[in-house]
Amino acid sequence: MSKVIELKDIEKKYPGVVANHGVNVSVEKGTIHAIIGENGAGKSTLMKILYGMVKPDSGTISINGEVAKIKSPQDAIALGVGMVHQHFMLADNASVLENIILGSEPTNFGAVIDFKKAKEKILSIVDNYGLQIDPDATLGDLGVGVRQRVEIAKVLYRGAQILILDEPTAVLVPQEVEDLFKNLKELTRNGLTIIFISHKLDEVLNIADEITVMRQGTTVTRVLPKDTNKKQLAEYMIGGALPTPRPADTKPLPEKVLEMKNVFWNDRTGREVLHDVNLDIHAGEIVGLAGVEGNGQSELVELIMGLVKPASGFVSTVGLDTAKNTTRKIRDNGTGYIPQDRQRDGLLMSASLWENRILGHQETEPMSKGLWLNKKAAQNDSQRIVKEFDVRTPSISVHASALSGGNQQKFIVGREMSSEAKMIIAAQPTRGVDVGAQAIIWDHLIEARLKGAGVLLVSADLDELFQLSDRIAVIFSGQIVGFLDPRNTTPEELGLAMTGANK
Amino acid sequence: MKAKKIFWTLIAPVAAIVISFIFVSIILLFKHANPFSTFQLIFSYGFQPGNIVAELNQTIAYYLAGIAAAIGFKMLLFNIGIDGQYRLAIFFAAVVGGSTHLPSFLEIPLIVITAMVVGAAWASIAGYLKVKKNISEVISNIMLNAIASGIIIYLLQPGRLGTKGPHSDNLATPTIPKSGWMPTISMFGGQLYTFGIVAIAVGVIYWIILNKTVFGFNLRATGLSFRAARASGVNAPRMVFITMAISGAIAGLTGVGECLSETHNYSLAFPEGYALTGLALALLGRNNPIGVAFAAFFWAFLERAAPILDLNGIPNEIVLMMEGTIILATVASYEVVKRINKRQQQKLVGSAQITNVESKVTKESAV
């Protein structure tokens, strides 16, 4: 086998993210090579270097044995390196074919797009690699899994021999992940090489032929899946502590912290988003709300927080009817809220950390007294959060925007847990967060439960749902389609339920 | 640490002024005028004792317009309606003042409060449209400015609320009785408005409310991120509405000093254009009450000094050019400084991620 990519001593000093230094990776032709590491370990920087989006300060990149100078993505594509982005860059109202050829259309007379030729080429790619996409379908009608295949086809269409996939499974449900893995295996059988970036250890062990682990900007080791296991990989990644094991079962208390009865809600266009939702949460239990994103979870959370009012039905959060109470009242009454979109809903990005500590608690002591803010209290408590939650920041006076996503999230979790909340809404609390931060966040959610808080855990991460939940409610297309007991449910069953298969 | 902070705060406006001076110098050279002697002319004339008082009086009005704009900026509101708000406010305040005869300690506050209420009421139309109907406050305010002009012209006719002086064609409101006159301080041969005290108080209150109170936090939070403020429990639409009204109330104070201490009525001679000036000053002063004060004085100074150029054969539009380039350069240099600051912060955070943070955190807390 020949080395198709060799990165030697890559170094990059890059403001904000941990610099890459001493990075060495070599990838064999026709294999799936996983690069794993925590968020901020330098994976993204490395991939950007390989794809020509960032120039390294020193070090060499060799492709097919020759030293390559990659100055732009165009150079990378010319060398056969293609990138499948985590967030799809596709146009919803165009066909699959149009999406694939966009930017590199075959033309007659240099002006007229030759759709026939394009279609032939796409069909041959589809056949060769077993991609299962219909070039004539409209993209907007397709599911996430198919869209991803379109992204892959797009890269292949441009002649890529080496595919970089950036966290490709983050948006997929288990069945779709399986399909993707089949496709990837097919690609490598055809001689293509795949670089697979992830921090999901199970998947990596399942799919990769070889694994390179990164930590704090450098490559720490290179292992074969058969020689290692999940625990060891996690240790390489974080150099120690492991995620928290499932907590001991405890009995929930009789008191209800959330009551939803026959709740309906329509969006502005009149589309029904939530249909007859019934959900109770007791003090001292964690209820997982499992579902693929966009099935009504965000709206459900907004209803609980009183940010929107139900069209019909009844919602009571810690005893307050949300139709009659403001979000402020609901929060001050003991509801902590960890929003799904932390940067837009959870933080003032261009305000200091200590000001962000006040956010959401501005009208309760000790953050304020009467009309006046208490800066000192905010600063002291921010220091406490930084210590207890291991928020990596040089000070509490830097802007929230300067922190990495995981550290922002730790700060938010710390803030929302600081006032002995009776009810905590945790929406995707560990999405995009590294293993270390995840362990801290999980620990605190479990601790809150032990102290008698009720927790609604909105998540699409099966691991998280199984690790934390006492019960799992499955939401699909605006309805709660069932409750599962995590102790005797398999991930496959849950995944199936999330796609509405049980309906 | 403190000195560094001041440096980074001052560098942008200072750079903007320097850039503008360089630009204007080049233009002057094209006109075969000596830049140094031109600037010297402006400064020596501007700092003549007789002019300083006039400049300070003008500064009061500019300052209030600037603070009105600044509070809007804090909410990402572009209050171009300051013009209409101020003129309508001063018009009705003068009318109320001219038709009441109360002792000073009631008459003056009555006039001042009328101006604030009218300004706030007029601005809140734009606020209402923004919050309830999602109409840009820029569009509605421009229209409201025109409507305000129409209302004033209609009402200022003799027989309605206006009168015509015996020796003048200038339409004006009836003169405010002496009990409604605010004293002036004689200095350098001029009369300085004591209304300046109100302007200073507005600046101080503005700073305290924004930085020290829950209300100010809610206001800033809504301006920084509408969604995050809403999720944190702030009634964000209401905050937008209230901010617009407050901006209007302060705009309403803009011409009060002149009215109470000099003209004692409202006439069409009251200037237009305070909106754009106010917005420019807020930008230059970075929404900071002290910054806006310096900017307001600088503006008043330049405009007072401009006419001297004509007498020396240099077009006084040079001053306009200077103002324009200062604003442009300010916007640009703040952006540059912002990026430099962000990069510095990220570098700090980056190093904190690699190294153990404990020691640094405790060090910071000691500062």
Short mmCIF file of C-alpha atoms in Angstrom, two decimals, chain A residues 8-351:
data_model
loop_
_atom_site.label_atom_id
_atom_site.label_comp_id
_atom_site.label_asym_id
_atom_site.label_seq_id
_atom_site.Cartn_x
_atom_site.Cartn_y
_atom_site.Cartn_z
CA LYS A 8 5.00 16.19 8.48
CA ASP A 9 5.62 18.49 11.43
CA ILE A 10 2.77 20.82 10.58
CA GLU A 11 2.82 23.92 12.69
CA LYS A 12 0.30 26.72 12.74
CA LYS A 13 0.07 29.61 15.16
CA TYR A 14 -3.51 30.72 14.92
CA PRO A 15 -5.23 33.18 17.20
CA GLY A 16 -8.10 31.80 19.21
CA VAL A 17 -7.67 28.11 18.68
CA VAL A 18 -4.94 25.93 19.96
CA ALA A 19 -2.08 26.09 17.50
CA ASN A 20 -1.16 23.03 15.54
CA HIS A 21 2.33 21.92 16.35
CA GLY A 22 4.24 18.76 15.61
CA VAL A 23 1.35 17.29 13.69
CA ASN A 24 2.24 14.11 11.82
CA VAL A 25 -0.33 12.10 9.93
CA SER A 26 0.09 9.55 7.22
CA VAL A 27 -2.77 7.96 5.39
CA GLU A 28 -2.67 4.80 3.29
CA LYS A 29 -4.44 4.68 -0.03
CA GLY A 30 -7.88 3.09 -0.03
CA THR A 31 -8.42 3.28 3.71
CA ILE A 32 -10.66 5.13 6.09
CA HIS A 33 -8.47 7.11 8.39
CA ALA A 34 -10.11 8.61 11.43
CA ILE A 35 -8.80 11.69 13.15
CA ILE A 36 -10.25 12.06 16.60
CA GLY A 37 -9.83 14.55 19.37
CA GLU A 38 -11.70 16.87 21.64
CA ASN A 39 -13.12 20.13 20.36
CA GLY A 40 -10.28 22.55 20.14
CA ALA A 41 -7.70 19.81 19.78
CA GLY A 42 -6.79 21.20 16.39
CA LYS A 43 -8.64 18.83 14.05
CA SER A 44 -10.45 21.59 12.22
CA THR A 45 -7.30 23.64 11.79
CA LEU A 46 -5.51 20.62 10.39
CA MET A 47 -8.30 19.91 7.93
CA LYS A 48 -8.40 23.52 6.87
CA ILE A 49 -4.68 23.33 6.19
CA LEU A 50 -5.12 20.20 4.13
CA TYR A 51 -7.98 21.76 2.18
CA GLY A 52 -6.07 24.96 1.53
CA MET A 53 -8.24 27.25 3.64
CA VAL A 54 -5.42 28.01 6.06
CA LYS A 55 -1.71 28.16 5.34
CA PRO A 56 0.60 26.36 7.76
CA ASP A 57 3.54 28.26 9.23
CA SER A 58 5.84 25.32 8.68
CA GLY A 59 5.83 21.63 7.85
CA THR A 60 5.16 19.76 4.64
CA ILE A 61 2.18 18.16 3.00
CA SER A 62 2.83 15.36 0.55
CA ILE A 63 0.14 13.97 -1.69
CA ASN A 64 0.88 10.74 -3.55
CA GLY A 65 4.49 11.07 -2.51
CA GLU A 66 5.00 14.56 -3.85
CA VAL A 67 5.30 17.69 -1.78
CA ALA A 68 2.23 19.79 -2.47
CA LYS A 69 1.69 23.50 -2.06
CA ILE A 70 -2.01 23.95 -1.29
CA LYS A 71 -2.89 27.60 -1.25
CA SER A 72 -6.63 27.44 -1.80
CA PRO A 73 -9.48 24.93 -1.96
CA GLN A 74 -9.11 25.09 -5.74
CA ASP A 75 -5.56 23.78 -5.41
CA ALA A 76 -6.80 21.06 -3.10
CA ILE A 77 -9.49 19.96 -5.55
CA ALA A 78 -6.98 19.96 -8.39
CA LEU A 79 -4.87 17.58 -6.31
CA GLY A 80 -7.90 15.37 -5.75
CA VAL A 81 -8.68 16.44 -2.20
CA GLY A 82 -12.36 17.16 -1.52
CA MET A 83 -14.17 18.23 1.61
CA VAL A 84 -17.65 17.25 2.76
CA HIS A 85 -18.66 19.94 5.19
CA GLN A 86 -20.57 19.30 8.37
CA HIS A 87 -23.11 21.93 7.44
CA PHE A 88 -24.37 21.21 3.98
CA MET A 89 -23.87 23.86 1.38
CA LEU A 90 -26.80 23.05 -0.85
CA ALA A 91 -29.68 24.96 -2.43
CA ASP A 92 -33.06 23.64 -1.35
CA ASN A 93 -35.08 24.64 -4.39
CA ALA A 94 -32.67 23.26 -6.97
CA SER A 95 -32.49 19.67 -8.18
CA VAL A 96 -29.84 17.24 -7.03
CA LEU A 97 -28.19 17.48 -10.41
CA GLU A 98 -28.07 21.26 -10.32
CA ASN A 99 -26.62 21.18 -6.85
CA ILE A 100 -23.92 18.76 -7.85
CA ILE A 101 -22.75 20.62 -10.93
CA LEU A 102 -23.09 24.09 -9.44
CA GLY A 103 -19.76 25.84 -9.94
CA SER A 104 -18.32 23.27 -12.34
CA GLU A 105 -20.94 22.93 -15.01
CA PRO A 106 -20.05 21.14 -18.25
CA THR A 107 -20.87 23.47 -21.12
CA ASN A 108 -21.38 23.45 -24.86
CA PHE A 109 -19.75 26.34 -26.71
CA GLY A 110 -18.56 27.58 -23.36
CA ALA A 111 -21.96 28.98 -22.43
CA VAL A 112 -24.78 26.48 -22.59
CA ILE A 113 -24.92 23.98 -19.76
CA ASP A 114 -24.79 20.43 -21.05
CA PHE A 115 -27.27 18.79 -18.71
CA LYS A 116 -27.18 15.51 -20.60
CA LYS A 117 -23.45 15.11 -20.14
CA ALA A 118 -23.75 16.13 -16.51
CA LYS A 119 -26.44 13.58 -15.85
CA GLU A 120 -24.43 10.81 -17.47
CA LYS A 121 -21.44 11.63 -15.36
CA ILE A 122 -23.51 11.76 -12.17
CA LEU A 123 -25.22 8.48 -12.95
CA SER A 124 -21.88 6.81 -13.50
CA ILE A 125 -20.69 8.09 -10.12
CA VAL A 126 -23.91 6.91 -8.50
CA ASP A 127 -23.51 3.45 -10.06
CA ASN A 128 -19.84 3.07 -9.33
CA TYR A 129 -20.11 3.94 -5.69
CA GLY A 130 -23.65 2.79 -4.89
CA LEU A 131 -24.72 6.20 -3.67
CA GLN A 132 -28.47 5.90 -4.26
CA ILE A 133 -29.47 9.38 -5.26
CA ASP A 134 -31.88 10.52 -7.92
CA PRO A 135 -30.36 13.40 -9.91
CA ASP A 136 -33.78 14.78 -10.78
CA ALA A 137 -35.16 14.97 -7.25
CA THR A 138 -35.62 18.39 -5.71
CA LEU A 139 -33.22 18.82 -2.85
CA GLY A 140 -35.79 20.33 -0.50
CA ASP A 141 -37.73 17.06 -0.52
CA LEU A 142 -34.81 14.98 0.65
CA GLY A 143 -33.85 13.80 4.11
CA VAL A 144 -30.61 14.60 5.84
CA GLY A 145 -28.95 11.29 4.92
CA VAL A 146 -29.62 11.75 1.21
CA ARG A 147 -28.44 15.35 1.33
CA GLN A 148 -25.18 14.14 2.72
CA ARG A 149 -24.84 11.71 -0.18
CA VAL A 150 -25.44 14.63 -2.52
CA GLU A 151 -22.59 16.48 -0.82
CA ILE A 152 -20.38 13.46 -1.30
CA ALA A 153 -21.42 13.14 -4.95
CA LYS A 154 -20.61 16.81 -5.39
CA VAL A 155 -17.06 16.22 -4.26
CA LEU A 156 -16.68 13.07 -6.33
CA TYR A 157 -18.02 14.89 -9.38
CA ARG A 158 -15.08 17.24 -9.09
CA GLY A 159 -12.74 14.29 -9.30
CA ALA A 160 -11.75 13.94 -5.67
CA GLN A 161 -9.74 10.86 -4.75
CA ILE A 162 -9.36 11.83 -1.14
CA LEU A 163 -12.46 12.81 0.82
CA ILE A 164 -12.39 14.70 4.07
CA LEU A 165 -15.57 14.24 6.09
CA ASP A 166 -15.97 16.65 8.96
CA GLU A 167 -18.09 15.11 11.72
CA PRO A 168 -20.39 13.53 9.15
CA THR A 169 -22.58 11.68 11.63
CA ALA A 170 -23.43 14.65 13.82
CA VAL A 171 -26.66 15.26 11.93
CA LEU A 172 -27.68 11.66 11.30
CA VAL A 173 -29.84 9.11 13.12
CA PRO A 174 -28.43 5.59 13.66
CA GLN A 175 -29.95 4.05 10.55
CA GLU A 176 -28.59 6.83 8.41
CA VAL A 177 -25.19 6.40 10.01
CA GLU A 178 -25.20 2.74 8.95
CA ASP A 179 -26.07 3.71 5.39
CA LEU A 180 -23.29 6.28 5.34
CA PHE A 181 -20.78 3.73 6.57
CA LYS A 182 -21.82 1.32 3.82
CA ASN A 183 -21.26 4.07 1.28
CA LEU A 184 -17.86 4.89 2.72
CA LYS A 185 -16.76 1.26 2.60
CA GLU A 186 -17.88 1.12 -1.02
CA LEU A 187 -15.83 4.21 -1.81
CA THR A 188 -12.68 2.77 -0.32
CA ARG A 189 -13.20 -0.50 -2.20
CA ASN A 190 -13.00 1.63 -5.33
CA GLY A 191 -9.64 2.95 -4.30
CA LEU A 192 -10.69 6.25 -2.73
CA THR A 193 -9.25 7.41 0.53
CA ILE A 194 -11.31 8.86 3.33
CA ILE A 195 -10.32 11.07 6.21
CA PHE A 196 -13.00 10.88 8.83
CA ILE A 197 -13.11 13.47 11.58
CA SER A 198 -15.10 12.65 14.64
CA HIS A 199 -15.22 12.61 18.37
CA LYS A 200 -17.65 9.71 18.59
CA LEU A 201 -15.50 6.80 19.65
CA ASP A 202 -17.95 3.97 18.91
CA GLU A 203 -18.26 5.03 15.32
CA VAL A 204 -14.58 5.47 14.84
CA LEU A 205 -13.85 2.00 16.18
CA ASN A 206 -16.53 0.64 13.88
CA ILE A 207 -15.56 2.29 10.62
CA ALA A 208 -11.90 3.29 10.65
CA ASP A 209 -8.98 1.30 9.34
CA GLU A 210 -6.62 3.46 11.27
CA ILE A 211 -6.98 6.14 13.91
CA THR A 212 -4.88 9.20 14.63
CA VAL A 213 -5.57 10.88 17.97
CA MET A 214 -5.05 14.60 18.47
CA ARG A 215 -4.77 16.43 21.73
CA GLN A 216 -4.00 20.07 22.40
CA GLY A 217 -2.91 20.82 18.89
CA THR A 218 -0.67 17.88 18.30
CA THR A 219 -0.99 14.28 17.17
CA VAL A 220 -0.46 12.04 20.19
CA THR A 221 -0.75 8.57 18.77
CA ARG A 222 -1.73 6.41 15.87
CA VAL A 223 -3.53 3.12 16.51
CA LEU A 224 -5.43 0.36 14.75
CA PRO A 225 -9.00 -0.21 15.93
CA LYS A 226 -8.30 -3.87 16.71
CA ASP A 227 -5.53 -2.91 19.11
CA THR A 228 -7.55 -0.48 21.17
CA ASN A 229 -10.88 0.17 22.82
CA LYS A 230 -13.17 3.04 23.67
CA LYS A 231 -11.75 3.60 27.12
CA GLN A 232 -8.19 3.78 25.87
CA LEU A 233 -9.10 6.14 23.04
CA ALA A 234 -10.85 8.46 25.46
CA GLU A 235 -7.79 8.45 27.62
CA TYR A 236 -5.58 9.36 24.68
CA MET A 237 -7.96 12.16 23.80
CA ILE A 238 -8.22 13.80 27.17
CA GLY A 239 -5.27 12.33 28.96
CA GLY A 240 -7.24 10.95 31.91
CA ALA A 241 -10.76 11.21 33.26
CA LEU A 242 -13.59 9.35 31.60
CA PRO A 243 -17.24 10.20 31.07
CA THR A 244 -19.48 9.61 34.01
CA PRO A 245 -21.12 6.22 34.25
CA ARG A 246 -24.87 5.95 34.40
CA PRO A 247 -26.12 7.15 37.78
CA ALA A 248 -27.81 4.84 40.24
CA ASP A 249 -31.55 4.69 39.85
CA THR A 250 -33.50 6.77 42.30
CA LYS A 251 -37.19 7.19 42.80
CA PRO A 252 -38.64 10.47 41.53
CA LEU A 253 -40.53 12.61 44.02
CA PRO A 254 -44.31 13.03 43.79
CA GLU A 255 -44.12 16.75 43.09
CA LYS A 256 -44.53 17.69 39.42
CA VAL A 257 -42.21 20.36 38.05
CA LEU A 258 -43.66 20.22 34.57
CA GLU A 259 -47.15 19.49 33.43
CA MET A 260 -48.23 19.63 29.80
CA LYS A 261 -51.79 18.67 28.97
CA ASN A 262 -53.17 18.36 25.43
CA VAL A 263 -50.88 21.08 24.13
CA PHE A 264 -51.23 22.23 20.55
CA TRP A 265 -49.18 24.91 18.86
CA ASN A 266 -49.12 26.34 15.34
CA ASP A 267 -46.45 28.49 13.78
CA ARG A 268 -47.06 31.85 12.15
CA THR A 269 -48.03 30.27 8.85
CA GLY A 270 -50.63 28.14 10.59
CA ARG A 271 -48.69 24.91 10.26
CA GLU A 272 -49.26 22.59 13.20
CA VAL A 273 -45.95 22.17 14.98
CA LEU A 274 -47.05 20.48 18.19
CA HIS A 275 -49.95 18.08 18.31
CA ASP A 276 -51.64 17.01 21.52
CA VAL A 277 -48.51 16.87 23.67
CA ASN A 278 -48.82 15.38 27.14
CA LEU A 279 -45.72 15.33 29.27
CA ASP A 280 -45.11 15.36 33.01
CA ILE A 281 -41.80 15.65 34.78
CA HIS A 282 -41.42 14.98 38.48
CA ALA A 283 -38.90 16.45 40.81
CA GLY A 284 -35.83 14.24 41.00
CA GLU A 285 -35.98 12.66 37.56
CA ILE A 286 -34.33 13.26 34.23
CA VAL A 287 -36.66 12.86 31.29
CA GLY A 288 -34.95 12.59 27.95
CA LEU A 289 -36.75 14.05 24.98
CA ALA A 290 -35.37 12.14 22.02
CA GLY A 291 -35.92 13.23 18.49
CA VAL A 292 -34.30 14.26 15.27
CA GLU A 293 -33.94 18.01 15.17
CA GLY A 294 -36.90 19.98 13.87
CA ASN A 295 -39.65 17.75 15.18
CA GLY A 296 -41.06 20.33 17.54
CA GLN A 297 -38.49 20.21 20.34
CA SER A 298 -37.53 23.89 20.18
CA GLU A 299 -41.17 24.95 20.22
CA LEU A 300 -41.88 22.67 23.14
CA VAL A 301 -39.03 24.23 25.09
CA GLU A 302 -40.21 27.75 24.23
CA LEU A 303 -43.68 26.86 25.53
CA ILE A 304 -42.26 25.61 28.79
CA MET A 305 -40.26 28.82 29.20
CA GLY A 306 -43.30 30.96 28.41
CA LEU A 307 -41.58 32.44 25.38
CA VAL A 308 -44.57 31.44 23.29
CA LYS A 309 -48.08 30.63 24.44
CA PRO A 310 -49.94 27.42 23.58
CA ALA A 311 -52.72 27.55 20.96
CA SER A 312 -54.68 25.27 23.23
CA GLY A 313 -53.92 23.07 26.18
CA PHE A 314 -52.18 23.74 29.45
CA VAL A 315 -48.52 24.11 30.38
CA SER A 316 -47.37 24.53 33.94
CA THR A 317 -43.71 25.01 34.82
CA VAL A 318 -42.93 24.56 38.51
CA GLY A 319 -46.54 25.40 39.29
CA LEU A 320 -46.82 28.48 37.07
CA ASP A 321 -49.30 28.49 34.21
CA THR A 322 -47.07 29.64 31.35
CA ALA A 323 -49.96 31.22 29.48
CA LYS A 324 -50.42 33.68 32.34
CA ASN A 325 -46.82 34.22 33.45
CA THR A 326 -43.85 35.92 31.87
CA THR A 327 -40.59 34.20 31.08
CA ARG A 328 -39.02 36.35 33.77
CA LYS A 329 -41.40 34.99 36.41
CA ILE A 330 -40.91 31.43 35.26
CA ARG A 331 -37.15 31.79 35.46
CA ASP A 332 -37.18 33.54 38.80
CA ASN A 333 -39.46 30.85 40.16
CA GLY A 334 -36.65 28.30 39.82
CA THR A 335 -36.35 27.20 36.21
CA GLY A 336 -32.92 26.95 34.67
CA TYR A 337 -32.69 27.13 30.90
CA ILE A 338 -29.80 25.86 28.81
CA PRO A 339 -30.86 26.82 25.30
CA GLN A 340 -30.07 24.75 22.27
CA ASP A 341 -28.54 27.62 20.36
CA ARG A 342 -26.17 28.85 23.02
CA GLN A 343 -24.59 31.63 21.04
CA ARG A 344 -27.83 33.23 20.01
CA ASP A 345 -30.10 32.50 22.95
CA GLY A 346 -27.76 31.85 25.82
CA LEU A 347 -25.08 34.50 25.65
CA LEU A 348 -24.36 38.11 24.91
CA MET A 349 -21.41 37.36 22.70
CA SER A 350 -19.85 40.80 22.87
CA ALA A 351 -20.27 41.25 26.60
#
